PDB file of C-alpha atoms in Angstrom:
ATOM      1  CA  UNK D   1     217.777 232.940 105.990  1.00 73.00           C
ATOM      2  CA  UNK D   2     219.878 235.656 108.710  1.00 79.00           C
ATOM      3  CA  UNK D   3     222.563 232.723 108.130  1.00 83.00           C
ATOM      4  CA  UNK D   4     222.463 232.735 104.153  1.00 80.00           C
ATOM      5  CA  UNK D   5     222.413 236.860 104.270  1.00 82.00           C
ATOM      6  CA  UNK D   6     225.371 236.875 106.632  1.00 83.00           C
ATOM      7  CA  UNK D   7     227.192 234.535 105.266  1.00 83.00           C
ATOM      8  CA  UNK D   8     226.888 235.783 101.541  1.00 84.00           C
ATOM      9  CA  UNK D   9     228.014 239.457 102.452  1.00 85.00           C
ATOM     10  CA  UNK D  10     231.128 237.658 104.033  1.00 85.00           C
ATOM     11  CA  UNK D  11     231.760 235.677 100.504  1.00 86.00           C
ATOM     12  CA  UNK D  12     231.127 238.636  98.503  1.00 88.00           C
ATOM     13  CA  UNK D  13     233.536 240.911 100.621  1.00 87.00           C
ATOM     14  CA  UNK D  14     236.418 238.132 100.405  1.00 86.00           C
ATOM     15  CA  UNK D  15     235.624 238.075  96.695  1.00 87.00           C
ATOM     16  CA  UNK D  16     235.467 241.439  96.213  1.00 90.00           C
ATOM     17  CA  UNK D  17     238.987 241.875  98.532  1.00 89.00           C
ATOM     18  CA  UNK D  18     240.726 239.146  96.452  1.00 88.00           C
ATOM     19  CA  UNK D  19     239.558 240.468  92.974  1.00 89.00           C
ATOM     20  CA  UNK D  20     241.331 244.012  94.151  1.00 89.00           C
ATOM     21  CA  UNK D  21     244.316 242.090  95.309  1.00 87.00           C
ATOM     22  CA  UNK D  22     244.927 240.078  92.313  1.00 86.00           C
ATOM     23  CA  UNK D  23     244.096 243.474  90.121  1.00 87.00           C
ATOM     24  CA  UNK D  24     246.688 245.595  92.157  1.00 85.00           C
ATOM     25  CA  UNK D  25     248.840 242.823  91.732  1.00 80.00           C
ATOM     26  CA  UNK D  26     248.674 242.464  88.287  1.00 80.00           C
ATOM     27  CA  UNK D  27     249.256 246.192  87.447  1.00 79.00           C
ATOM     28  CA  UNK D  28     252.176 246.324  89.446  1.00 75.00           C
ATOM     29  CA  UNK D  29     254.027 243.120  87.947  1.00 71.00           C
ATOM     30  CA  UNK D  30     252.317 244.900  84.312  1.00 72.00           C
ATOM     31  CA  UNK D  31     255.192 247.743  84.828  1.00 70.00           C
ATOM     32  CA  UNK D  32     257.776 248.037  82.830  1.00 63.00           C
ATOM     33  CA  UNK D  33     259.660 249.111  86.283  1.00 62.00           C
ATOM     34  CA  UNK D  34     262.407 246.050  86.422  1.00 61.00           C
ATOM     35  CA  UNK D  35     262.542 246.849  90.777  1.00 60.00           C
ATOM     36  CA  UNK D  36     260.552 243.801  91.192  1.00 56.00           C
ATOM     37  CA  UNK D  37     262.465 241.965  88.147  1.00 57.00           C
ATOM     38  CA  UNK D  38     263.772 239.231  90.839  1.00 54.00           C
ATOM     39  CA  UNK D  39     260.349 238.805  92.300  1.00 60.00           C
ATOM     40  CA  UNK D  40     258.595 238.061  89.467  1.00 63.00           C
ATOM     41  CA  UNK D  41     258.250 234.641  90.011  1.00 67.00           C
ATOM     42  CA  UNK D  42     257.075 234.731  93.335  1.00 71.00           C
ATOM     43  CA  UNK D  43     254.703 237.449  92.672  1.00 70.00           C
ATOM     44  CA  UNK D  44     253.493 234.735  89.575  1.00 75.00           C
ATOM     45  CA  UNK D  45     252.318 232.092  92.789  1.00 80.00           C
ATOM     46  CA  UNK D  46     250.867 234.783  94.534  1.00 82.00           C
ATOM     47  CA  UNK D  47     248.814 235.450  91.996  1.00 81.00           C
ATOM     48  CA  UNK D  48     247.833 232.205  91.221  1.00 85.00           C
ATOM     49  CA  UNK D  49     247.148 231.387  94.224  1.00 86.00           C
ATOM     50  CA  UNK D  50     245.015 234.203  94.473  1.00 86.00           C
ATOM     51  CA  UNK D  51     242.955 233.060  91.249  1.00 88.00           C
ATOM     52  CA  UNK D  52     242.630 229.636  93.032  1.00 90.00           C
ATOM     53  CA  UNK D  53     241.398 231.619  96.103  1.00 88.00           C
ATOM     54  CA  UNK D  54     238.848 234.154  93.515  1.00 88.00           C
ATOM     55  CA  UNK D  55     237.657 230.719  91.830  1.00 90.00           C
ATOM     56  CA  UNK D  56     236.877 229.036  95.335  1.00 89.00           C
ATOM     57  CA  UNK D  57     235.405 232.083  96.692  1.00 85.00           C
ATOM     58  CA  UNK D  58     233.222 231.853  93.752  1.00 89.00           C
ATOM     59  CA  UNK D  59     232.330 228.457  93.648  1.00 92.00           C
ATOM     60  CA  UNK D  60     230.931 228.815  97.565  1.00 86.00           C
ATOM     61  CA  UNK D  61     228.928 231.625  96.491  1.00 87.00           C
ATOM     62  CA  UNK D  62     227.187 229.914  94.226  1.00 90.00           C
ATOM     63  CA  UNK D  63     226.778 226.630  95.710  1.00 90.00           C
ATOM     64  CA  UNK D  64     225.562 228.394  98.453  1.00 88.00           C
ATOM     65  CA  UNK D  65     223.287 231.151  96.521  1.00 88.00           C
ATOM     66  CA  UNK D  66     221.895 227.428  94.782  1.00 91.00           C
ATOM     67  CA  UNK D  67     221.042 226.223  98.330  1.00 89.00           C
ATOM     68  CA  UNK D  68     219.098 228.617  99.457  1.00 88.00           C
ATOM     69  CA  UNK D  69     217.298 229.139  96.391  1.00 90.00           C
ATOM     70  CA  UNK D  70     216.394 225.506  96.786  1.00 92.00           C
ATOM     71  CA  UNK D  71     215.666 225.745 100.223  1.00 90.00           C
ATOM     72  CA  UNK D  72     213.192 228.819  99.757  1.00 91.00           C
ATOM     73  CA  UNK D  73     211.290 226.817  96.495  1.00 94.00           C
ATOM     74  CA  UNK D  74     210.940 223.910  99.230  1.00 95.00           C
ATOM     75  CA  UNK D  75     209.618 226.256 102.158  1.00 94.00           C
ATOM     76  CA  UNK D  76     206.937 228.095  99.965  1.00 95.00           C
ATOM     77  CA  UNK D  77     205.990 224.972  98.198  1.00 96.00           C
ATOM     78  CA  UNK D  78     205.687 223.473 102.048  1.00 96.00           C
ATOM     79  CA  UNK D  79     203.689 226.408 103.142  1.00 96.00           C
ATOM     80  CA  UNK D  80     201.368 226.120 100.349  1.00 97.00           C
ATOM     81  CA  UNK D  81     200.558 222.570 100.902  1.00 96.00           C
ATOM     82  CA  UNK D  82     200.340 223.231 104.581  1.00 97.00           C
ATOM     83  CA  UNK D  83     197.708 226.559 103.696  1.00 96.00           C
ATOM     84  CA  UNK D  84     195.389 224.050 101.267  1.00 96.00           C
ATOM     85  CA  UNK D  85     195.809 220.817 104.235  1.00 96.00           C
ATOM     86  CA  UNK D  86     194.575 223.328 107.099  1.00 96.00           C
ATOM     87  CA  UNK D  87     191.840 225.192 104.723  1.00 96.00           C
ATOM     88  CA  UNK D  88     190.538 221.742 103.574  1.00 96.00           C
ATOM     89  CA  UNK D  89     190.496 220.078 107.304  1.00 96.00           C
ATOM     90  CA  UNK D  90     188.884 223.552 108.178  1.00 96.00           C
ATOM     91  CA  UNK D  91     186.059 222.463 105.655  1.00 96.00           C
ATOM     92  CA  UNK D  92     185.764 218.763 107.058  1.00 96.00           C
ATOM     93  CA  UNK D  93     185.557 220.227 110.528  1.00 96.00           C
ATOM     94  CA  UNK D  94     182.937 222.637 109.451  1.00 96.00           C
ATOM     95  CA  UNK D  95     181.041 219.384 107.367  1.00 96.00           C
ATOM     96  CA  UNK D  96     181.671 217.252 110.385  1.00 96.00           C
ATOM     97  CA  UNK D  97     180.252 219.870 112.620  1.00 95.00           C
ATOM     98  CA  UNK D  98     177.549 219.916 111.157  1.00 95.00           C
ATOM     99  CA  UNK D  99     176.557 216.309 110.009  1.00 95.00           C
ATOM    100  CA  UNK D 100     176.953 215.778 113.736  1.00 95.00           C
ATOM    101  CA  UNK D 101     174.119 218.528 114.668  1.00 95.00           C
ATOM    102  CA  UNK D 102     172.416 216.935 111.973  1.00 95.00           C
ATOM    103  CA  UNK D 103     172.625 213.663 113.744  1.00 95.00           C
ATOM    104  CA  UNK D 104     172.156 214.661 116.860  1.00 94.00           C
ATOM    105  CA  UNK D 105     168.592 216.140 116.090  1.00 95.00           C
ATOM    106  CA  UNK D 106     167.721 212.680 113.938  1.00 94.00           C
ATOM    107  CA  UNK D 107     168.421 211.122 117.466  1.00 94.00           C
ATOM    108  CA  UNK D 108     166.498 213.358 119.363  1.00 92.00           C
ATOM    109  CA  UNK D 109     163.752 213.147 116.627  1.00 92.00           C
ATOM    110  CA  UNK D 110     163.583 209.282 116.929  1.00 93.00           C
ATOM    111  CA  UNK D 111     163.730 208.971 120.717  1.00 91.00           C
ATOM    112  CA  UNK D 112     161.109 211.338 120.799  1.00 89.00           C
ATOM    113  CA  UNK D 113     159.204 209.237 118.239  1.00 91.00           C
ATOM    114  CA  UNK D 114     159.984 206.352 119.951  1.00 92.00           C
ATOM    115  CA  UNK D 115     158.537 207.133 123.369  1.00 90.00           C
ATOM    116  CA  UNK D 116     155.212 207.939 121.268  1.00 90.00           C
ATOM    117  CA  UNK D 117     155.088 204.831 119.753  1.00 93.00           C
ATOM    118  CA  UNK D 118     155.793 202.796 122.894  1.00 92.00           C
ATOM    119  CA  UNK D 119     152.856 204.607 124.757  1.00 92.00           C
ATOM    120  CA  UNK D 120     150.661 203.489 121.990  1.00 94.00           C
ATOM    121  CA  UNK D 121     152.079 200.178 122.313  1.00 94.00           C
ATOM    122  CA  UNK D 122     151.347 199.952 126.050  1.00 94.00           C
ATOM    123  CA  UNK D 123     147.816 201.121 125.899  1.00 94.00           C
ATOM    124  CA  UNK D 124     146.899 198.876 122.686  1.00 95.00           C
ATOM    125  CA  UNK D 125     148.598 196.271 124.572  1.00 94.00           C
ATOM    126  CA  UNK D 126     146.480 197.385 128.052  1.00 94.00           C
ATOM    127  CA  UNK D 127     143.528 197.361 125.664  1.00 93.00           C
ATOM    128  CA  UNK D 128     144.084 194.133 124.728  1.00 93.00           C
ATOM    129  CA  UNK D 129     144.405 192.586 127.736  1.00 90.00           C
ATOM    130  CA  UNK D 130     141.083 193.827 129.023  1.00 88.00           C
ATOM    131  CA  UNK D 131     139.912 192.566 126.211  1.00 89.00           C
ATOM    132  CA  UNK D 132     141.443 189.215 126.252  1.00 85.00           C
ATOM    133  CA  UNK D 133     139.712 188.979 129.886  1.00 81.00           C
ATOM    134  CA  UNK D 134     136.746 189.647 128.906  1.00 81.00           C
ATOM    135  CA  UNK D 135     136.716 187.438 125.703  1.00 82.00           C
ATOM    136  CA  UNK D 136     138.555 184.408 127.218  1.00 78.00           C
ATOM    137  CA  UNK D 137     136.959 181.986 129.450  1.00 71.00           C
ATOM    138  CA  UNK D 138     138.575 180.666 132.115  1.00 71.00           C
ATOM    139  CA  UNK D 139     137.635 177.633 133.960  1.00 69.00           C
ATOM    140  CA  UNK D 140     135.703 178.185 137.463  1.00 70.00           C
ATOM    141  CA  UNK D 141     137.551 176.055 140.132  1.00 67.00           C
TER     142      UNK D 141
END
């Protein structure tokens, strides 16, 4: 971006320079003064060349105004799909988070439930033993 800004004011400053230049030049060869009669010709390249030189100048500015148009379309488009990707893993996190506590207290719930049940199950199956002695004969040696 510091790049593109420095870098146009250069362009526009050359153009500007070779747009006075060509316009100076033009007046002058305009006169009717025949001084630079002999010159003519060579002031005719000069001033074509400068054209050539206006023309390029232009061209880069534009190709380069076109890049970093493109360039800053690309970033904010970027930045907005990077602002909706961190809001929506924000969300997961937050649903994750969550779900997690949520499972975590399901676990704690069942262990809990668990060790109930299994004390049952030891004293039904205590019971039952006592019971089994009682109830089943065994054989006197």
């Amino acid at each position: 971006k510091e790049t593109y800004a420095s870098n146009k004011a250069d362009m526009e400053q050359g153009l500007n320079g070779v747009k006075l230049a060509l316009k100076v030049l033009k007046e002058y060869y305009a006169k009717e003064d025949k001084s630079h009669a002999a010159a003519e010709g060579a002031g005719a390249g000069i001033i074509g060349l400068l054209e050539v030189v206006e023309s390029d100048f232009t061209k880069g500015l534009a190709e380069m105004t076109s890049t970093e148009e493109s360039a800053q379309a690309a970033y904010e488009t970027e930045t907005k799909e990077n602002e909706v990707e961190k809001t929506t893993k924000k969300q997961d996190v937050k649903y994750k988070t969550k779900e997690s506590t949520e499972l975590d207290k399901t676990a704690a719930e069942t262990s809990s439930d668990r060790a109930g049940v299994q004390e049952e199950l030891d004293a039904v199956l205590t019971y039952l033993k006592g019971i089994e002695e009682q109830c089943i004969a065994k054989a006197e040696t």
